Short mmCIF file of C-alpha atoms in Angstrom, two decimals:
data_model
loop_
_atom_site.label_atom_id
_atom_site.label_comp_id
_atom_site.label_asym_id
_atom_site.label_seq_id
_atom_site.Cartn_x
_atom_site.Cartn_y
_atom_site.Cartn_z
CA MET A 73 29.10 -38.93 16.01
CA ARG A 74 29.00 -36.44 13.21
CA PRO A 75 29.91 -32.93 14.01
CA PRO A 76 27.19 -30.09 14.51
CA CYS A 77 26.89 -27.41 12.00
CA ASP A 78 25.81 -23.75 12.01
CA PRO A 79 22.57 -23.69 10.02
CA SER A 80 22.88 -19.75 9.61
CA LYS A 81 25.71 -20.21 7.07
CA PHE A 82 23.23 -21.63 4.59
CA VAL A 83 21.27 -18.47 4.51
CA ALA A 84 21.82 -16.35 1.35
CA ASP A 85 23.43 -12.88 1.66
CA ALA A 86 20.60 -11.17 0.18
CA VAL A 87 18.07 -12.55 2.85
CA LYS A 88 20.50 -11.36 5.97
CA ASN A 89 20.74 -7.92 4.27
CA ILE A 90 17.10 -7.20 4.44
CA PRO A 91 15.85 -5.28 7.32
CA PRO A 92 13.22 -6.92 9.48
CA SER A 93 9.82 -5.33 9.32
CA GLY A 94 9.51 -2.54 11.87
CA ILE A 95 5.57 -2.90 11.56
CA ARG A 96 5.83 -6.51 12.79
CA ARG A 97 8.30 -5.73 15.40
CA PHE A 98 5.92 -3.24 16.83
CA PHE A 99 2.96 -5.57 16.94
CA ASP A 100 4.92 -7.97 18.80
CA LEU A 101 5.01 -5.75 21.78
CA VAL A 102 1.05 -5.81 21.50
CA SER A 103 0.96 -9.29 22.23
CA GLY A 104 -1.01 -10.15 25.32
CA LEU A 105 -1.89 -6.75 26.32
CA GLU A 106 -5.53 -5.70 27.14
CA ASP A 107 -7.64 -2.53 26.98
CA ILE A 108 -5.66 -1.76 23.56
CA ILE A 109 -6.74 0.91 21.02
CA SER A 110 -5.19 0.16 17.70
CA LEU A 111 -4.51 2.68 15.00
CA GLY A 112 -1.76 0.56 13.78
CA VAL A 113 -3.26 -1.97 11.44
CA GLY A 114 -3.55 -0.89 7.87
CA GLU A 115 -6.60 -3.03 7.16
CA PRO A 116 -10.33 -2.02 6.68
CA ASP A 117 -12.17 -2.54 9.92
CA PHE A 118 -15.20 -3.26 7.68
CA ILE A 119 -16.22 -7.10 6.83
CA THR A 120 -16.23 -7.95 3.35
CA PRO A 121 -19.67 -7.23 1.91
CA TRP A 122 -22.08 -10.04 2.09
CA HIS A 123 -22.72 -10.41 -1.52
CA ILE A 124 -18.99 -11.05 -1.86
CA ARG A 125 -18.84 -13.37 0.74
CA GLU A 126 -22.06 -15.37 -0.70
CA MET A 127 -20.48 -15.78 -3.96
CA CYS A 128 -17.36 -17.40 -2.42
CA ILE A 129 -19.50 -19.78 -0.55
CA HIS A 130 -21.58 -20.47 -3.42
CA SER A 131 -18.65 -21.38 -5.44
CA LEU A 132 -17.30 -23.48 -2.79
CA GLU A 133 -20.76 -25.22 -2.68
CA LYS A 134 -20.44 -25.88 -6.44
CA GLY A 135 -17.19 -27.56 -5.80
CA GLN A 136 -15.33 -24.71 -7.82
CA THR A 137 -11.90 -25.52 -6.17
CA SER A 138 -9.47 -26.11 -8.88
CA TYR A 139 -6.41 -24.32 -10.49
CA THR A 140 -7.05 -21.38 -12.86
CA SER A 141 -4.88 -20.16 -15.79
CA ASN A 142 -1.59 -18.89 -14.68
CA TYR A 143 -2.91 -15.39 -15.57
CA GLY A 144 -6.19 -15.94 -13.59
CA LEU A 145 -9.58 -16.39 -14.41
CA PRO A 146 -10.57 -14.82 -17.88
CA GLU A 147 -13.89 -13.52 -16.65
CA LEU A 148 -12.02 -11.54 -14.05
CA ARG A 149 -9.48 -10.37 -16.30
CA ASP A 150 -12.29 -8.99 -18.69
CA ALA A 151 -14.01 -7.41 -15.72
CA LEU A 152 -10.75 -5.71 -14.85
CA SER A 153 -10.12 -4.51 -18.53
CA ARG A 154 -13.77 -3.17 -18.67
CA THR A 155 -13.46 -1.47 -15.32
CA TYR A 156 -10.32 0.54 -16.18
CA TYR A 157 -11.37 1.38 -19.55
CA ARG A 158 -14.54 2.88 -18.04
CA ARG A 159 -12.78 4.88 -15.18
CA TYR A 160 -9.86 6.15 -16.99
CA GLY A 161 -9.91 5.21 -20.73
CA LEU A 162 -7.10 2.64 -20.35
CA ASP A 163 -7.43 0.00 -22.68
CA TYR A 164 -5.64 -3.20 -21.36
CA ASP A 165 -6.10 -6.62 -23.19
CA PRO A 166 -7.56 -8.99 -20.64
CA SER A 167 -5.60 -11.88 -22.77
CA SER A 168 -2.25 -10.55 -22.34
CA GLU A 169 -1.94 -7.71 -20.23
CA ILE A 170 -3.49 -8.41 -17.05
CA LEU A 171 -2.09 -10.84 -14.39
CA ILE A 172 -3.93 -11.82 -11.17
CA THR A 173 -1.53 -12.47 -8.38
CA THR A 174 -1.94 -13.69 -4.54
CA GLY A 175 -2.06 -10.18 -3.17
CA VAL A 176 -0.36 -6.99 -4.36
CA SER A 177 2.63 -8.11 -2.14
CA GLU A 178 3.32 -10.87 -4.80
CA ALA A 179 2.65 -8.56 -7.81
CA LEU A 180 5.31 -6.16 -6.26
CA ASP A 181 7.68 -8.99 -5.85
CA ILE A 182 7.70 -10.31 -9.08
CA ALA A 183 7.25 -7.05 -10.98
CA VAL A 184 10.71 -6.03 -9.27
CA ARG A 185 12.26 -9.31 -10.09
CA THR A 186 10.99 -8.98 -13.83
CA VAL A 187 12.53 -5.72 -14.31
CA VAL A 188 15.78 -5.47 -11.98
CA ASN A 189 19.11 -6.99 -12.85
CA PRO A 190 21.78 -7.24 -10.09
CA GLY A 191 23.41 -3.80 -9.64
CA ASP A 192 20.47 -2.03 -11.17
CA GLU A 193 19.42 1.05 -9.05
CA VAL A 194 15.88 1.48 -8.22
CA ILE A 195 14.57 4.67 -6.86
CA ILE A 196 11.94 4.45 -3.77
CA VAL A 197 9.98 7.57 -2.80
CA GLN A 198 9.93 7.69 0.92
CA PRO A 199 7.98 7.42 3.36
CA ALA A 200 7.29 4.27 1.86
CA TYR A 201 5.68 1.02 2.44
CA VAL A 202 8.12 -1.06 4.21
CA ALA A 203 8.18 -3.82 1.63
CA TYR A 204 9.82 -1.76 -1.35
CA VAL A 205 13.37 -1.73 -0.09
CA PRO A 206 13.55 -5.45 0.78
CA SER A 207 11.99 -6.53 -2.46
CA VAL A 208 14.74 -4.54 -4.35
CA ILE A 209 17.40 -5.86 -2.14
CA LEU A 210 16.09 -9.50 -2.73
CA ALA A 211 16.28 -8.99 -6.39
CA GLY A 212 19.85 -7.82 -6.46
CA GLY A 213 19.11 -4.16 -6.97
CA LYS A 214 20.28 -1.22 -5.10
CA PRO A 215 17.40 0.92 -3.43
CA VAL A 216 18.03 4.62 -3.93
CA ILE A 217 16.08 6.86 -1.49
CA VAL A 218 14.33 10.23 -2.44
CA SER A 219 12.62 11.98 0.29
CA THR A 220 9.04 13.68 0.52
CA TYR A 221 8.37 16.45 2.97
CA ARG A 222 5.22 17.83 4.92
CA GLU A 223 6.18 21.02 3.54
CA ASP A 224 4.89 19.69 0.04
CA ASP A 225 1.98 17.73 1.36
CA PHE A 226 4.61 14.37 0.78
CA SER A 227 4.24 14.68 -2.76
CA LEU A 228 7.09 13.87 -5.04
CA THR A 229 8.56 16.78 -7.14
CA ALA A 230 10.83 16.48 -10.03
CA GLU A 231 13.15 18.61 -8.59
CA ALA A 232 13.72 16.09 -5.63
CA LEU A 233 13.84 13.22 -8.38
CA LYS A 234 16.16 14.28 -10.78
CA PRO A 235 19.42 14.21 -8.65
CA ALA A 236 18.88 10.88 -7.54
CA ILE A 237 18.96 9.44 -11.35
CA THR A 238 22.15 8.02 -12.71
CA ASP A 239 23.22 6.07 -15.50
CA LYS A 240 22.50 2.80 -13.49
CA THR A 241 18.86 3.65 -12.68
CA LYS A 242 16.52 1.24 -13.98
CA ALA A 243 13.31 2.13 -12.41
CA ILE A 244 11.05 4.08 -9.94
CA ILE A 245 8.77 2.74 -7.39
CA LEU A 246 5.71 4.96 -6.96
CA ASN A 247 2.94 4.77 -4.41
CA PHE A 248 0.09 7.20 -4.52
CA PRO A 249 -2.36 7.32 -2.61
CA ASN A 250 0.54 6.73 -0.15
CA ASN A 251 0.98 4.52 2.41
CA PRO A 252 1.85 6.13 5.15
CA THR A 253 1.16 9.66 4.57
CA GLY A 254 -1.86 9.56 2.64
CA ALA A 255 -0.32 11.89 -0.09
CA ILE A 256 -1.68 11.78 -3.51
CA MET A 257 -0.41 13.35 -6.71
CA THR A 258 -2.09 15.76 -9.22
CA GLN A 259 -2.00 14.95 -12.80
CA GLU A 260 0.11 18.21 -13.40
CA GLU A 261 2.95 16.78 -10.73
CA LEU A 262 2.85 13.35 -12.45
CA GLU A 263 3.36 14.92 -15.74
CA ASP A 264 6.63 16.41 -14.58
CA ILE A 265 7.61 13.00 -13.37
CA ALA A 266 6.72 11.27 -16.68
CA ASP A 267 9.07 13.84 -18.53
CA LEU A 268 11.95 12.66 -16.45
CA VAL A 269 10.95 9.07 -16.98
CA VAL A 270 11.23 9.54 -20.61
CA GLU A 271 14.15 11.70 -20.78
CA ASN A 272 16.35 9.03 -18.93
CA ASP A 273 14.52 5.76 -20.14
CA LEU A 274 13.20 4.63 -17.06
CA PHE A 275 10.56 2.12 -15.79
CA VAL A 276 7.78 2.71 -13.24
CA ILE A 277 6.08 0.33 -10.96
CA SER A 278 3.20 2.07 -9.71
CA ASP A 279 1.46 0.74 -6.68
CA GLU A 280 -1.64 2.13 -6.71
CA VAL A 281 -3.65 -0.26 -4.32
CA TYR A 282 -5.40 2.91 -2.46
CA GLU A 283 -6.68 4.27 -5.95
CA CYS A 284 -10.34 4.15 -4.76
CA LEU A 285 -9.77 5.67 -1.48
CA THR A 286 -9.04 9.04 -3.07
CA TYR A 287 -10.97 11.76 -1.28
CA GLU A 288 -9.98 15.12 -2.79
CA GLY A 289 -9.57 15.49 -6.76
CA LYS A 290 -9.51 12.27 -8.85
CA HIS A 291 -7.03 9.52 -8.93
CA VAL A 292 -4.66 9.64 -11.94
CA PRO A 293 -3.11 6.16 -12.60
CA PHE A 294 0.45 6.90 -13.89
CA SER A 295 -0.09 4.58 -17.05
CA SER A 296 -2.72 6.78 -18.18
CA LEU A 297 -0.37 9.74 -18.75
CA ASP A 298 0.79 10.03 -22.44
CA GLY A 299 3.50 7.75 -23.41
CA MET A 300 3.66 5.93 -19.98
CA LYS A 301 1.40 2.85 -20.52
CA ASP A 302 4.49 0.63 -21.70
CA ARG A 303 6.72 2.24 -19.12
CA THR A 304 4.41 1.40 -16.32
CA VAL A 305 3.55 -1.86 -14.55
CA MET A 306 0.07 -0.70 -12.39
CA LEU A 307 -0.25 -2.89 -9.20
CA ASN A 308 -3.46 -3.14 -7.34
CA GLY A 309 -5.79 -5.24 -5.59
CA PHE A 310 -8.86 -5.72 -3.62
CA SER A 311 -7.84 -5.61 0.08
CA LYS A 312 -8.45 -1.90 0.56
CA ALA A 313 -11.58 -0.89 -1.57
CA TYR A 314 -13.34 -3.91 -0.88
CA ALA A 315 -12.20 -5.09 2.31
CA MET A 316 -11.00 -8.41 1.05
CA THR A 317 -7.53 -8.59 2.77
CA GLY A 318 -7.56 -12.20 3.76
CA LEU A 319 -8.83 -13.27 0.68
CA ARG A 320 -5.14 -12.18 -0.76
CA LEU A 321 -5.92 -11.16 -4.24
CA GLY A 322 -4.15 -8.34 -6.33
CA PHE A 323 -3.32 -7.69 -10.10
CA ALA A 324 -0.90 -6.45 -12.46
CA MET A 325 -1.40 -4.32 -15.53
CA GLY A 326 1.09 -3.71 -18.19
CA SER A 327 2.54 -4.31 -21.53
CA PRO A 328 2.44 -7.99 -22.76
CA GLU A 329 6.16 -8.33 -22.62
CA ILE A 330 6.34 -7.30 -18.69
CA ILE A 331 3.10 -9.27 -17.83
CA HIS A 332 4.12 -12.42 -19.76
CA SER A 333 7.51 -12.16 -18.00
CA MET A 334 5.94 -11.62 -14.42
CA MET A 335 3.94 -14.56 -15.30
CA MET A 336 6.92 -16.72 -15.72
CA ILE A 337 7.84 -16.26 -12.28
CA HIS A 338 4.29 -16.55 -10.82
CA GLN A 339 3.68 -19.95 -12.77
CA TYR A 340 6.64 -21.39 -10.61
CA SER A 341 6.31 -19.50 -7.29
CA MET A 342 2.59 -19.42 -6.99
CA LEU A 343 0.92 -20.93 -9.98
CA CYS A 344 -2.34 -19.24 -9.70
CA ALA A 345 -4.16 -16.99 -7.06
CA PRO A 346 -6.96 -18.71 -5.08
CA ILE A 347 -10.14 -19.45 -7.35
CA THR A 348 -12.50 -18.76 -4.56
CA ALA A 349 -11.15 -15.26 -3.92
CA GLN A 350 -10.91 -14.56 -7.89
CA ILE A 351 -14.69 -15.51 -7.87
CA GLY A 352 -15.44 -12.90 -5.05
CA ALA A 353 -13.53 -10.20 -7.00
CA ILE A 354 -15.59 -10.69 -10.19
CA GLU A 355 -18.57 -10.05 -7.85
CA ALA A 356 -16.91 -7.06 -6.36
CA LEU A 357 -16.32 -5.57 -9.67
CA ARG A 358 -19.71 -6.20 -11.10
CA ASN A 359 -21.78 -5.38 -8.07
CA GLY A 360 -19.43 -3.80 -5.20
CA ASN A 361 -19.45 -0.18 -6.03
CA GLU A 362 -22.31 0.79 -3.74
CA GLU A 363 -20.57 -1.08 -0.72
CA MET A 364 -17.19 0.33 -1.59
CA GLU A 365 -18.55 4.01 -1.76
CA ARG A 366 -20.15 3.77 1.54
CA MET A 367 -17.05 2.57 3.10
CA VAL A 368 -15.06 5.42 1.32
CA ARG A 369 -17.66 7.77 2.89
CA GLU A 370 -17.05 6.60 6.31
CA TYR A 371 -13.29 6.75 5.97
CA ASP A 372 -13.75 10.35 4.79
CA ARG A 373 -15.82 11.31 7.87
CA ARG A 374 -13.18 9.64 10.15
CA ARG A 375 -10.15 11.30 8.34
CA HIS A 376 -11.81 15.00 9.07
CA PHE A 377 -12.29 13.76 12.46
CA ILE A 378 -8.90 12.46 13.13
CA VAL A 379 -6.83 15.31 11.52
CA ARG A 380 -8.94 17.94 13.42
CA GLY A 381 -8.19 15.99 16.54
CA PHE A 382 -4.48 15.87 16.03
CA ASN A 383 -4.45 19.48 15.46
CA ARG A 384 -6.27 20.30 18.32
CA ILE A 385 -4.11 18.35 20.85
CA GLY A 386 -0.92 20.03 19.33
CA LEU A 387 0.37 17.40 16.94
CA GLU A 388 0.42 19.00 13.79
CA CYS A 389 -1.33 16.82 11.00
CA CYS A 390 -1.23 17.41 7.14
CA ASN A 391 -4.41 16.60 5.32
CA PRO A 392 -4.27 13.16 3.97
CA LYS A 393 -6.07 13.10 0.52
CA GLY A 394 -6.04 9.46 -0.02
CA ALA A 395 -5.55 5.89 1.63
CA PHE A 396 -6.70 5.88 5.49
CA TYR A 397 -3.68 7.00 7.30
CA ALA A 398 -2.95 10.08 9.20
CA PHE A 399 0.66 11.02 9.56
CA PRO A 400 0.80 13.67 12.47
CA TYR A 401 4.15 15.42 13.36
CA ILE A 402 5.36 14.49 17.01
CA GLY A 403 8.87 16.01 16.43
CA ASN A 404 8.19 18.94 18.83
CA THR A 405 7.54 16.29 22.04
CA GLY A 406 11.33 15.68 22.41
CA LEU A 407 10.72 12.14 21.43
CA SER A 408 11.73 10.25 18.61
CA SER A 409 8.97 8.44 16.38
CA SER A 410 9.83 4.78 18.14
CA GLU A 411 10.13 6.64 21.72
CA PHE A 412 6.93 8.32 21.42
CA ALA A 413 4.80 5.12 19.84
CA GLU A 414 6.58 2.73 22.34
CA ARG A 415 5.57 5.02 25.48
CA LEU A 416 2.27 5.55 24.04
CA LEU A 417 1.63 1.93 23.88
CA ASP A 418 3.32 1.27 27.29
CA GLU A 419 1.39 4.16 29.18
CA LYS A 420 -1.84 4.85 27.31
CA LYS A 421 -2.42 1.43 25.30
CA VAL A 422 -2.75 3.14 21.97
CA VAL A 423 -1.13 1.38 19.01
CA THR A 424 0.57 3.67 16.34
CA ILE A 425 3.47 2.87 13.83
CA PRO A 426 6.58 5.18 14.32
CA GLY A 427 7.20 7.21 11.16
CA ASP A 428 10.72 5.78 10.80
CA VAL A 429 9.75 2.35 9.89
CA PHE A 430 8.75 4.11 6.62
CA GLY A 431 12.20 5.37 6.06
CA GLU A 432 14.32 8.06 7.51
CA ALA A 433 11.95 10.83 6.05
CA GLY A 434 9.34 9.54 8.42
CA GLU A 435 11.40 10.10 11.64
CA GLY A 436 9.32 12.86 13.64
CA PHE A 437 5.83 11.26 12.59
CA LEU A 438 3.40 8.51 13.39
CA ARG A 439 1.28 6.49 10.99
CA CYS A 440 -2.23 6.40 12.54
CA ALA A 441 -4.86 4.21 10.63
CA TYR A 442 -8.43 5.63 10.81
CA ALA A 443 -9.53 1.99 9.63
CA ALA A 444 -11.22 2.20 13.22
CA SER A 445 -14.51 3.37 14.46
CA ILE A 446 -15.15 6.98 15.46
CA ASP A 447 -15.57 5.89 19.15
CA ASP A 448 -12.31 4.16 18.94
CA ILE A 449 -10.46 7.37 17.35
CA ARG A 450 -12.11 9.52 20.06
CA LYS A 451 -10.74 7.41 22.89
CA ALA A 452 -7.39 7.22 21.28
CA LEU A 453 -7.17 11.00 20.86
CA GLU A 454 -8.35 11.55 24.36
CA ARG A 455 -5.32 9.17 25.73
CA MET A 456 -3.01 10.72 23.19
CA GLU A 457 -3.91 14.18 24.46
CA ASP A 458 -3.32 13.10 28.22
CA PHE A 459 0.17 11.62 27.01
CA VAL A 460 0.91 14.76 25.19
CA ASP A 461 -0.07 16.96 28.07
CA ARG A 462 2.27 14.82 30.42
CA LEU A 463 5.11 15.13 28.18
CA LYS A 464 4.85 19.02 28.56
CA GLN A 465 5.13 19.00 32.54
#
């Protein structure tokens, strides 16, 4: 009889070193519970608009189920190029500067792997989406954390960024509008960051998936700043703006050198994004603005409602100017973020995400998605108010 083996010894060290997703761990606690109100899911509660679904259905009926170019359908890349030129005056060549990916998650993964060599330092601005640190670790890089604070409305300042830059720094990952804080950056603030990028010869991976969910001011793509187009790869997708999460479609825009290199990884790991989703995305770009704007107006209404609610019940909440998350402060309750979220779920059946999941800078906060109906938000606030009042007794 051959001896048994321990399969864990075959797992790569890089994989062993990545932290488990705090979001997934928390949702495991919800499994099987009833009477749950969820403010936890970072996903639109709207159904993909019918005209987009109809185009996907029609494409299947016509038998359009083939592979596409590794770069994605030319019609989709052309539509994206026209869209970004119209919105921001950005001129991306659809034949060489745009890559269609399977969700923004794939775009992030291959962007990091394209840029990062083993030992390179990558600055990650926290609180931040949970995938950034693991992506850098899996590429052999070293995450360097720069924290933002509620006193600055969670915006990144050049003063906070500068001390983190060393001779090993290769890139910065930015995410504005931000998940989980809802923070945005003004053009003036971004210009200060751009000066540091040039001064230190850095590259920027800019995750702008919440671009269209900007409620105050106007979104400023980092690549639209003077001299930043060749120093930036912009990541975006269709999940948030068009409620197309399950269709898994993202894209990257950057210089031909970066996009071609990303495609070299993409062609072996994914080959191409699903053609059905790409066809739906073309329809979204051509005819989806009215529905998108309707959804954004509703998010904006919920944003005001939930922020007023949190401040009324004693959980101080900054005004989120983008995305669909509120980030109330619970540090004065005597509980940690995880303790508060777990007890709130156990005692009041309300799902939130503890802020420390998004980095140490998130401790003392909760991420609460207002991608839920006003009625559900109202009920959640009532339960949370009762929970907070009981903590004071």
